[in-house]
Amino acid sequence: MHDDPEQTPAKRGRPRSLTEDQVVDAAVQLAKSVRLENVTMRALAQALGVPVMTIYNYVPNKDALNERVVDAVLRPVAVPAPEAGTWEERLKQLERDARRALAEFPGLSLDRPYSAEGRRLAEGVMSILGDAGFRPTDASLAFATLFTFMVGQIDLDLEVAELRGPGADAVLSAARAAELSPDEIFEFGFDAVIEGLKAKLGPA
Amino acid sequence: MHDDPEQTPAKRGRPRSLTEDQVVDAAVQLAKSVRLENVTMRALAQALGVPVMTIYNYVPNKDALNERVVDAVLRPVAVPAPEAGTWEERLKQLERDARRALAEFPGLSLDRPYSAEGRRLAEGVMSILGDAGFRPTDASLAFATLFTFMVGQIDLDLEVAELRGPGADAVLSAARAAELSPDEIFEFGFDAVIEGLKAKLGPA
DNA sequence: ACCTGAACACCGTTCAAGT
DNA sequence: ACCTGAACACCGTTCAAGT
């Protein structure tokens, strides 16, 4: 009964010099200027002012760290409630928020392996599609289309951000010639996708 | 006049042990089972039966090698001629071919930096959109939407291929529950995008 | 001329020793 | 109990020497 290690943390041993949040936050900051995959454990340790191996007391390895960074970035993205508007408006707001959240982080994508936050957003989209009245199979197809569009859009955003200047690139030069901003491209594409989904699913 | 080094290759010095095509082809083969970024120069050298540094006689560095691999994979993808069908059919065939070509290669994407073949395909899509009667700004918007969809689709294909089994993934579990194949998802999504583009651009 | 061994400047991570 | 230096098994690539 007495001496329960859960109740009495018993500050024995060396005190922790960091918290997990500090480690993840520092990695998030570094991921703003360098692609997440290129954030090195050594650079992270230096930013935290600790030896490299100390990080491994807070995070099992780099993959796990990356997952927590993605979670931290996606956490602020809300799933709009039913009262927030029509299903089209709710989806658009969700995808716009996600895109904005990810835009600060070069090369941070929604893809594999799915984080807890990624799953939350995926379920949010599915539930909005359910509210819209789509039956399960149709909702899955619509989800896949929206997800596909979203991943591609983030990739396009990255290219626009990186390829400033000399990169004589057919894709972007066409967009540049027409003076299209990434936001305009997103709005147009998203509306087209929604329109297409309604056309394909509406008559059922 | 005499002794022109261009006309008379003059087999002096050590003979080349490889050709550039051999190097690229070997890299293409390795990229079928390992993501291109994870194909190491050392593994490539071993597959070719030469010391690592020999590769640098044929290719300046790994980035350039990767670009040539992407070009080699994309080269067989044709831009359907005007006689091949309606602009919708031509676009669909092009994107389906590109998707199939890339499907064999895990993690091979259309994105940055654009290869010569990628540029050829991009210009092909733009010309098909021109044939369809889209004016330049509209064609750019439509192109960006199609490109976005394509990049996302390839990413989705990769995840479907990789996440066999335990990965309890919301995105794919929904698709699996509905027994949707990647091809069905592609067909549906592509048609929806085309439908949306027509709806947005048609009334103009 | 072309080839290539040795070496360098990086990675992530294991392992055993330190307090 | 928590921390961490040294070392290991990798990378891509430079550089100088070999034929």
PDB file of C-alpha atoms in Angstrom, chain B residues 9-157:
ATOM      1  CA  PRO B   9      37.772   8.550 -81.715  1.00  0.00           C
ATOM      2  CA  ALA B  10      41.300   7.173 -81.461  1.00  0.00           C
ATOM      3  CA  LYS B  11      41.012   4.389 -78.953  1.00  0.00           C
ATOM      4  CA  ARG B  12      43.740   5.629 -76.751  1.00  0.00           C
ATOM      5  CA  GLY B  13      43.702   5.264 -73.026  1.00  0.00           C
ATOM      6  CA  ARG B  14      41.663   2.828 -71.039  1.00  0.00           C
ATOM      7  CA  PRO B  15      38.474   1.636 -72.766  1.00  0.00           C
ATOM      8  CA  ARG B  16      35.157   2.509 -71.188  1.00  0.00           C
ATOM      9  CA  SER B  17      33.891  -0.418 -69.185  1.00  0.00           C
ATOM     10  CA  LEU B  18      30.252   0.716 -69.204  1.00  0.00           C
ATOM     11  CA  THR B  19      27.829   2.899 -71.085  1.00  0.00           C
ATOM     12  CA  GLU B  20      25.622   5.560 -69.596  1.00  0.00           C
ATOM     13  CA  ASP B  21      22.574   3.548 -70.578  1.00  0.00           C
ATOM     14  CA  GLN B  22      23.819   0.551 -68.646  1.00  0.00           C
ATOM     15  CA  VAL B  23      24.185   2.685 -65.550  1.00  0.00           C
ATOM     16  CA  VAL B  24      20.732   4.240 -65.885  1.00  0.00           C
ATOM     17  CA  ASP B  25      19.090   0.913 -66.721  1.00  0.00           C
ATOM     18  CA  ALA B  26      20.607  -0.747 -63.685  1.00  0.00           C
ATOM     19  CA  ALA B  27      19.345   2.090 -61.516  1.00  0.00           C
ATOM     20  CA  VAL B  28      15.891   1.718 -63.056  1.00  0.00           C
ATOM     21  CA  GLN B  29      15.884  -1.972 -62.161  1.00  0.00           C
ATOM     22  CA  LEU B  30      16.909  -1.283 -58.581  1.00  0.00           C
ATOM     23  CA  ALA B  31      14.215   1.394 -58.293  1.00  0.00           C
ATOM     24  CA  LYS B  32      11.576  -1.268 -58.846  1.00  0.00           C
ATOM     25  CA  SER B  33      12.118  -2.764 -55.421  1.00  0.00           C
ATOM     26  CA  VAL B  34      13.525   0.181 -53.475  1.00  0.00           C
ATOM     27  CA  ARG B  35      12.443   3.786 -53.466  1.00  0.00           C
ATOM     28  CA  LEU B  36      14.678   5.728 -55.828  1.00  0.00           C
ATOM     29  CA  GLU B  37      15.997   7.913 -53.027  1.00  0.00           C
ATOM     30  CA  ASN B  38      17.114   4.769 -51.214  1.00  0.00           C
ATOM     31  CA  VAL B  39      19.007   3.272 -54.140  1.00  0.00           C
ATOM     32  CA  THR B  40      22.602   3.763 -53.059  1.00  0.00           C
ATOM     33  CA  MET B  41      25.543   4.351 -55.305  1.00  0.00           C
ATOM     34  CA  ARG B  42      27.224   1.429 -53.604  1.00  0.00           C
ATOM     35  CA  ALA B  43      24.353  -0.941 -54.358  1.00  0.00           C
ATOM     36  CA  LEU B  44      24.240   0.285 -57.930  1.00  0.00           C
ATOM     37  CA  ALA B  45      27.967  -0.293 -58.314  1.00  0.00           C
ATOM     38  CA  GLN B  46      27.595  -3.806 -56.987  1.00  0.00           C
ATOM     39  CA  ALA B  47      24.757  -4.539 -59.395  1.00  0.00           C
ATOM     40  CA  LEU B  48      26.970  -3.362 -62.230  1.00  0.00           C
ATOM     41  CA  GLY B  49      30.011  -5.240 -60.962  1.00  0.00           C
ATOM     42  CA  VAL B  50      32.198  -2.161 -60.821  1.00  0.00           C
ATOM     43  CA  PRO B  51      33.763  -0.102 -58.035  1.00  0.00           C
ATOM     44  CA  VAL B  52      31.605   2.727 -56.741  1.00  0.00           C
ATOM     45  CA  MET B  53      33.650   5.527 -58.201  1.00  0.00           C
ATOM     46  CA  THR B  54      33.384   4.163 -61.722  1.00  0.00           C
ATOM     47  CA  ILE B  55      29.769   5.340 -61.787  1.00  0.00           C
ATOM     48  CA  TYR B  56      30.965   8.919 -61.562  1.00  0.00           C
ATOM     49  CA  ASN B  57      32.546   8.552 -64.963  1.00  0.00           C
ATOM     50  CA  TYR B  58      29.084   8.234 -66.464  1.00  0.00           C
ATOM     51  CA  VAL B  59      26.953  10.431 -64.273  1.00  0.00           C
ATOM     52  CA  PRO B  60      28.026  13.566 -62.377  1.00  0.00           C
ATOM     53  CA  ASN B  61      26.164  12.780 -59.165  1.00  0.00           C
ATOM     54  CA  LYS B  62      23.183  11.053 -57.656  1.00  0.00           C
ATOM     55  CA  ASP B  63      20.733  13.846 -58.388  1.00  0.00           C
ATOM     56  CA  ALA B  64      21.559  13.714 -62.084  1.00  0.00           C
ATOM     57  CA  LEU B  65      21.231   9.943 -62.013  1.00  0.00           C
ATOM     58  CA  ASN B  66      17.788  10.211 -60.435  1.00  0.00           C
ATOM     59  CA  GLU B  67      16.704  12.632 -63.100  1.00  0.00           C
ATOM     60  CA  ARG B  68      17.787  10.238 -65.818  1.00  0.00           C
ATOM     61  CA  VAL B  69      15.907   7.420 -64.142  1.00  0.00           C
ATOM     62  CA  VAL B  70      12.725   9.495 -64.098  1.00  0.00           C
ATOM     63  CA  ASP B  71      13.249  10.378 -67.742  1.00  0.00           C
ATOM     64  CA  ALA B  72      13.754   6.727 -68.665  1.00  0.00           C
ATOM     65  CA  VAL B  73      10.541   5.737 -66.891  1.00  0.00           C
ATOM     66  CA  LEU B  74       8.474   8.530 -68.418  1.00  0.00           C
ATOM     67  CA  ARG B  75       9.846   8.215 -71.943  1.00  0.00           C
ATOM     68  CA  PRO B  76       7.394   5.490 -73.076  1.00  0.00           C
ATOM     69  CA  VAL B  77       4.373   7.576 -72.054  1.00  0.00           C
ATOM     70  CA  ALA B  78       2.826   8.984 -75.213  1.00  0.00           C
ATOM     71  CA  VAL B  79       0.866  12.165 -75.737  1.00  0.00           C
ATOM     72  CA  PRO B  80      -2.235  10.981 -77.613  1.00  0.00           C
ATOM     73  CA  ALA B  81      -2.655  12.665 -80.985  1.00  0.00           C
ATOM     74  CA  PRO B  82      -5.779  14.671 -81.825  1.00  0.00           C
ATOM     75  CA  GLU B  83      -7.053  11.718 -83.853  1.00  0.00           C
ATOM     76  CA  ALA B  84      -6.985   9.522 -80.755  1.00  0.00           C
ATOM     77  CA  GLY B  85     -10.305  10.800 -79.492  1.00  0.00           C
ATOM     78  CA  THR B  86     -12.018  13.619 -77.648  1.00  0.00           C
ATOM     79  CA  TRP B  87      -9.891  15.830 -75.451  1.00  0.00           C
ATOM     80  CA  GLU B  88     -11.294  14.076 -72.379  1.00  0.00           C
ATOM     81  CA  GLU B  89     -10.300  10.690 -73.756  1.00  0.00           C
ATOM     82  CA  ARG B  90      -6.866  11.917 -74.728  1.00  0.00           C
ATOM     83  CA  LEU B  91      -6.222  13.361 -71.269  1.00  0.00           C
ATOM     84  CA  LYS B  92      -7.465  10.254 -69.573  1.00  0.00           C
ATOM     85  CA  GLN B  93      -5.274   8.022 -71.675  1.00  0.00           C
ATOM     86  CA  LEU B  94      -2.218  10.163 -71.009  1.00  0.00           C
ATOM     87  CA  GLU B  95      -2.772  10.224 -67.273  1.00  0.00           C
ATOM     88  CA  ARG B  96      -3.561   6.544 -67.141  1.00  0.00           C
ATOM     89  CA  ASP B  97      -0.375   5.690 -69.028  1.00  0.00           C
ATOM     90  CA  ALA B  98       1.718   7.931 -66.807  1.00  0.00           C
ATOM     91  CA  ARG B  99       0.196   6.419 -63.716  1.00  0.00           C
ATOM     92  CA  ARG B 100       0.862   2.895 -64.968  1.00  0.00           C
ATOM     93  CA  ALA B 101       4.447   3.717 -65.876  1.00  0.00           C
ATOM     94  CA  LEU B 102       5.132   5.143 -62.450  1.00  0.00           C
ATOM     95  CA  ALA B 103       3.239   2.422 -60.605  1.00  0.00           C
ATOM     96  CA  GLU B 104       6.118  -0.021 -60.955  1.00  0.00           C
ATOM     97  CA  PHE B 105       8.438   2.333 -59.165  1.00  0.00           C
ATOM     98  CA  PRO B 106       7.731   2.961 -55.504  1.00  0.00           C
ATOM     99  CA  GLY B 107       8.033   6.599 -54.580  1.00  0.00           C
ATOM    100  CA  LEU B 108       8.820   7.812 -58.045  1.00  0.00           C
ATOM    101  CA  SER B 109       6.923  11.031 -58.408  1.00  0.00           C
ATOM    102  CA  LEU B 110       6.270  13.630 -61.027  1.00  0.00           C
ATOM    103  CA  ASP B 111       7.499  16.388 -58.822  1.00  0.00           C
ATOM    104  CA  ARG B 112      10.553  18.596 -58.606  1.00  0.00           C
ATOM    105  CA  PRO B 113      12.906  18.922 -60.360  1.00  0.00           C
ATOM    106  CA  TYR B 114      11.138  18.624 -63.659  1.00  0.00           C
ATOM    107  CA  SER B 115      12.749  16.255 -66.039  1.00  0.00           C
ATOM    108  CA  ALA B 116      12.783  16.735 -69.795  1.00  0.00           C
ATOM    109  CA  GLU B 117      10.171  14.000 -70.156  1.00  0.00           C
ATOM    110  CA  GLY B 118       8.024  15.555 -67.459  1.00  0.00           C
ATOM    111  CA  ARG B 119       8.140  18.787 -69.404  1.00  0.00           C
ATOM    112  CA  ARG B 120       7.167  16.990 -72.593  1.00  0.00           C
ATOM    113  CA  LEU B 121       4.109  15.519 -70.894  1.00  0.00           C
ATOM    114  CA  ALA B 122       3.193  18.841 -69.309  1.00  0.00           C
ATOM    115  CA  GLU B 123       3.314  20.490 -72.702  1.00  0.00           C
ATOM    116  CA  GLY B 124       1.253  17.640 -74.102  1.00  0.00           C
ATOM    117  CA  VAL B 125      -1.471  18.229 -71.557  1.00  0.00           C
ATOM    118  CA  MET B 126      -1.445  21.948 -72.259  1.00  0.00           C
ATOM    119  CA  SER B 127      -1.779  21.349 -75.985  1.00  0.00           C
ATOM    120  CA  ILE B 128      -4.697  18.976 -75.469  1.00  0.00           C
ATOM    121  CA  LEU B 129      -6.382  21.623 -73.352  1.00  0.00           C
ATOM    122  CA  GLY B 130      -5.722  24.088 -76.125  1.00  0.00           C
ATOM    123  CA  ASP B 131      -7.342  21.728 -78.630  1.00  0.00           C
ATOM    124  CA  ALA B 132     -10.305  21.543 -76.282  1.00  0.00           C
ATOM    125  CA  GLY B 133     -10.754  25.261 -76.728  1.00  0.00           C
ATOM    126  CA  PHE B 134      -9.629  26.505 -73.338  1.00  0.00           C
ATOM    127  CA  ARG B 135      -8.158  29.946 -73.351  1.00  0.00           C
ATOM    128  CA  PRO B 136      -4.675  30.337 -71.788  1.00  0.00           C
ATOM    129  CA  THR B 137      -5.674  31.283 -68.250  1.00  0.00           C
ATOM    130  CA  ASP B 138      -8.338  28.614 -68.094  1.00  0.00           C
ATOM    131  CA  ALA B 139      -5.965  26.063 -69.554  1.00  0.00           C
ATOM    132  CA  SER B 140      -3.398  26.881 -66.848  1.00  0.00           C
ATOM    133  CA  LEU B 141      -5.989  26.457 -64.133  1.00  0.00           C
ATOM    134  CA  ALA B 142      -7.201  23.208 -65.615  1.00  0.00           C
ATOM    135  CA  PHE B 143      -3.635  22.001 -66.002  1.00  0.00           C
ATOM    136  CA  ALA B 144      -2.826  22.746 -62.378  1.00  0.00           C
ATOM    137  CA  THR B 145      -5.915  20.872 -61.254  1.00  0.00           C
ATOM    138  CA  LEU B 146      -5.100  17.843 -63.367  1.00  0.00           C
ATOM    139  CA  PHE B 147      -1.471  17.877 -62.298  1.00  0.00           C
ATOM    140  CA  THR B 148      -2.463  18.168 -58.662  1.00  0.00           C
ATOM    141  CA  PHE B 149      -4.820  15.247 -59.007  1.00  0.00           C
ATOM    142  CA  MET B 150      -2.169  13.172 -60.717  1.00  0.00           C
ATOM    143  CA  VAL B 151       0.532  13.735 -58.117  1.00  0.00           C
ATOM    144  CA  GLY B 152      -1.900  12.921 -55.337  1.00  0.00           C
ATOM    145  CA  GLN B 153      -3.073   9.816 -57.126  1.00  0.00           C
ATOM    146  CA  ILE B 154       0.441   8.449 -57.480  1.00  0.00           C
ATOM    147  CA  ASP B 155       0.978   9.066 -53.810  1.00  0.00           C
ATOM    148  CA  LEU B 156      -2.224   7.226 -52.993  1.00  0.00           C
ATOM    149  CA  ASP B 157      -1.213   4.304 -55.192  1.00  0.00           C
TER     150      ASP B 157
END
